Coordinates of N, CA and C in Angstrom, one line a residue:
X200 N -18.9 11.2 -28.8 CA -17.5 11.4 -29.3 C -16.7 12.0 -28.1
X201 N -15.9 11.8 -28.0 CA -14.6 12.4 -27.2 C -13.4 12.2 -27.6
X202 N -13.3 13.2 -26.9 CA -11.9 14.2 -27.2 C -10.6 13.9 -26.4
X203 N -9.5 14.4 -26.5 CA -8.6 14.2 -25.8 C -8.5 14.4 -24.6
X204 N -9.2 16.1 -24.6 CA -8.9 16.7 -23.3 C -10.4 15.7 -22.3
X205 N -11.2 14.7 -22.7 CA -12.2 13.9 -21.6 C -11.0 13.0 -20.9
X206 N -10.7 12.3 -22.3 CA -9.7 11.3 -21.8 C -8.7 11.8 -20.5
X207 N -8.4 12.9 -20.8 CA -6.8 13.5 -19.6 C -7.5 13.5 -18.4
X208 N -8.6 14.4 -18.6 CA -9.3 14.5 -17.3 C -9.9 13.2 -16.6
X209 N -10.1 12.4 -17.4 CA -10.5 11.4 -16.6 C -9.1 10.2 -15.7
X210 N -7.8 10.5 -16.5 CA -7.0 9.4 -16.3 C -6.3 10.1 -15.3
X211 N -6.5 11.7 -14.6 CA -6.0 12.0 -13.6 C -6.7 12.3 -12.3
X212 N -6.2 12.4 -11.0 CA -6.1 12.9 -10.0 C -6.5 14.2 -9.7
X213 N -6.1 15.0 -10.3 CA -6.4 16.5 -10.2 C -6.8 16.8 -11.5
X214 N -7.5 18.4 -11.7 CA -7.7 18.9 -13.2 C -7.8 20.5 -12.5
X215 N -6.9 21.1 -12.7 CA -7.0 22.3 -12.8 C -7.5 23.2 -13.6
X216 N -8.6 24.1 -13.1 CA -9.5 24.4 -14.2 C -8.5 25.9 -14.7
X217 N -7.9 26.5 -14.0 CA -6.4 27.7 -14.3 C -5.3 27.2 -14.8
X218 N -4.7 28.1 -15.3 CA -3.0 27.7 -15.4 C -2.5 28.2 -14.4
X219 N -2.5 28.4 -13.3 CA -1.9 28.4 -12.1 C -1.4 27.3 -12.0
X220 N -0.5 26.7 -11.9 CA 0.3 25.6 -11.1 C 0.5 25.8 -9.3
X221 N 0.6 26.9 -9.1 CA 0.6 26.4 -7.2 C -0.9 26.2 -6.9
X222 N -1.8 26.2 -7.4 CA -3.1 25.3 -7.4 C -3.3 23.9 -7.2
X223 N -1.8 23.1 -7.8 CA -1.9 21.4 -7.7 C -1.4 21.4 -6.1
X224 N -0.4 22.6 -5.7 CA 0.0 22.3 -4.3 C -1.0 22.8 -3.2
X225 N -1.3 23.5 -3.5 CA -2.8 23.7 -2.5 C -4.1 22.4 -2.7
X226 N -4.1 22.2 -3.1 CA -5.2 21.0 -3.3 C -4.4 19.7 -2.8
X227 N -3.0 19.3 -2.7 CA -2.4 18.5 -1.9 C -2.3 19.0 -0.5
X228 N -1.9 20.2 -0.7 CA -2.1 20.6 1.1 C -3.6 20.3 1.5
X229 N -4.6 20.4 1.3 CA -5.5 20.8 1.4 C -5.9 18.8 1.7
X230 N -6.0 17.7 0.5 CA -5.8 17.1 0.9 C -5.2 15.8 1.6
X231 N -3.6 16.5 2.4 CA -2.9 16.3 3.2 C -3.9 16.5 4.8
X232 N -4.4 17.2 4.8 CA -5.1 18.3 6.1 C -6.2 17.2 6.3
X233 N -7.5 17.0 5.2 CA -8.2 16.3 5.1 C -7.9 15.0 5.9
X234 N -7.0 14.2 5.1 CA -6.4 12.7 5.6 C -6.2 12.6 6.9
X235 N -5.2 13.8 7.7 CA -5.3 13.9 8.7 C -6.6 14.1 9.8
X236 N -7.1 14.7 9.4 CA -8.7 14.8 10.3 C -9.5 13.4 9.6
X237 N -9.5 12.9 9.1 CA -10.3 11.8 8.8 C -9.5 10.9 9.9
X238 N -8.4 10.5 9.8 CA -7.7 9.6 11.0 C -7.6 10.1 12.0
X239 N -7.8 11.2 12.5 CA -7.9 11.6 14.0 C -9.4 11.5 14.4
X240 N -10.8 11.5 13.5 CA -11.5 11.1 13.6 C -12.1 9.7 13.7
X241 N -11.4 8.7 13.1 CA -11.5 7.4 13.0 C -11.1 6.6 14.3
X242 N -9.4 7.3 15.0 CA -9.2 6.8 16.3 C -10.1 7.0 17.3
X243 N -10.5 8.6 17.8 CA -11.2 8.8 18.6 C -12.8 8.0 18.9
X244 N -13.0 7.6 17.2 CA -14.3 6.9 17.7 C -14.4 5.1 18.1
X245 N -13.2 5.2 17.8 CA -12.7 3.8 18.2 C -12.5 3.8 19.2
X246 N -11.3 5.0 20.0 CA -10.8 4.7 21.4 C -12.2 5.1 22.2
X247 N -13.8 5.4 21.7 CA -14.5 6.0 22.5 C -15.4 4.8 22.5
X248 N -15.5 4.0 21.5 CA -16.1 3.2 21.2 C -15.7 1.9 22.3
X249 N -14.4 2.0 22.2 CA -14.3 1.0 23.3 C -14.1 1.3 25.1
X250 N -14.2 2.6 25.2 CA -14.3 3.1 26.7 C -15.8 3.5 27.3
X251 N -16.6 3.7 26.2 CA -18.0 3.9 26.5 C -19.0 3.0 25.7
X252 N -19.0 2.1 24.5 CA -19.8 1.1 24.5 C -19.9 0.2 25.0
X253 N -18.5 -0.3 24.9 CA -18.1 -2.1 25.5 C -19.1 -2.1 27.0
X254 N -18.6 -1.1 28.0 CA -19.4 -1.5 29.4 C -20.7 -1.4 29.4
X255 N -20.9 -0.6 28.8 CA -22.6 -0.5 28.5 C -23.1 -1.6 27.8
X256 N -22.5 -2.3 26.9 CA -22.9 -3.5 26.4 C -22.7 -4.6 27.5
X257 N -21.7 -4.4 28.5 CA -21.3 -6.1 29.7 C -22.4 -5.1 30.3
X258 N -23.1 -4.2 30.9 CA -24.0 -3.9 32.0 C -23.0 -2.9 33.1
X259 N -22.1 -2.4 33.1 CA -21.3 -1.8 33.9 C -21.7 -0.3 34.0
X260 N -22.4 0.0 33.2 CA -22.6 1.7 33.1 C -24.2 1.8 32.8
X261 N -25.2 2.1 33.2 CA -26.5 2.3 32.6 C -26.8 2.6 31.2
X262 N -27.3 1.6 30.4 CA -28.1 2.5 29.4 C -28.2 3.6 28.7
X263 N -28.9 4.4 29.7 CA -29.1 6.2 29.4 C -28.1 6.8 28.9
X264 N -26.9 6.4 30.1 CA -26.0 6.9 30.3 C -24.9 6.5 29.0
X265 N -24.8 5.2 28.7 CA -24.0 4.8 27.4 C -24.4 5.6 26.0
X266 N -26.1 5.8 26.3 CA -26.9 6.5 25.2 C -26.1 8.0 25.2
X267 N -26.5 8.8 26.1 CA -26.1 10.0 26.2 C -24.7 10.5 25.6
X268 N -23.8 9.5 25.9 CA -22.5 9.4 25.9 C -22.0 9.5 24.1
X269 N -22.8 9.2 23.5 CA -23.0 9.1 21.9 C -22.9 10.3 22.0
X270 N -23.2 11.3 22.2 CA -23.6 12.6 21.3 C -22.2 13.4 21.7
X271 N -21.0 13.1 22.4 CA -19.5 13.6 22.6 C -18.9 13.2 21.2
X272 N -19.0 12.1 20.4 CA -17.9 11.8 19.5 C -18.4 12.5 17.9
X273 N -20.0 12.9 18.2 CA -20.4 13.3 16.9 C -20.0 14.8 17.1
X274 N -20.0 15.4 18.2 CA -19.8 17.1 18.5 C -17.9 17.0 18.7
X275 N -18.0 16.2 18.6 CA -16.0 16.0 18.1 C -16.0 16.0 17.0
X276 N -16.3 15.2 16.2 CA -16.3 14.8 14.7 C -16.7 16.2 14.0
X277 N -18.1 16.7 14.3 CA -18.1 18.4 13.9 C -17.3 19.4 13.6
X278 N -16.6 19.4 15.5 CA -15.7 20.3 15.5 C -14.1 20.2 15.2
X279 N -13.7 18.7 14.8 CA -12.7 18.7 14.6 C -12.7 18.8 12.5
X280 N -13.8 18.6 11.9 CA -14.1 19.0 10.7 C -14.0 20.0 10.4
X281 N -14.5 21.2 11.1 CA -14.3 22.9 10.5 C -13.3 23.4 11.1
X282 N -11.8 22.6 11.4 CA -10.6 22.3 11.2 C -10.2 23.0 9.8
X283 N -11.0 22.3 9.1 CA -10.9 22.4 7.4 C -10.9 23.7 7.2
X284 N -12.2 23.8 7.4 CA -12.7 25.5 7.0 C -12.0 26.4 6.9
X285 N -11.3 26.9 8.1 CA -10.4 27.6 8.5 C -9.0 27.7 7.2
X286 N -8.7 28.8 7.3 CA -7.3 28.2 6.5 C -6.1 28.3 7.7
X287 N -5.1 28.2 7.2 CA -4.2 27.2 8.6 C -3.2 28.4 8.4

């Protein structure tokens, strides 16, 4: 059986478990902030993707070296995530 209040909860976006109302604007700020670090994440691995794989894939840069090179965009991606954490 279900109730009204399954139905609401499910047909929205947010569900505030308080009657607080500036709770819906913090969870938009919150993910406004999000969206942004996901797209600054998504360029970087693209503009990295094409300055450090491509050559390594034509032979221009060694191997090791293209290998090694991987472990800068995930220690970005890290550190540009507890971004979040922080409050702003």
């Amino acid at each position: 059986v279900v109730n009204g209040t399954d139905v609401a909860m499910e047909a929205v976006h947010i569900v505030l478990m308080r009657g607080d109302g500036g709770l819906a604007a913090d969870c938009i700020r919150i993910a406004r902030r999000t969206r942004a670090v996901v797209k600054m994440k998504i360029a970087f691995t693209a503009l990295h993707n094409l300055a450090g794989v491509s050559p390594a894939g034509f032979g221009t840069i060694p191997p090791i070296l293209a290998d090694s090179a991987q472990a800068i965009p995930e220690i970005s991606i890290l550190a540009n995530s507890s971004r979040l954490i922080r409050p702003e």
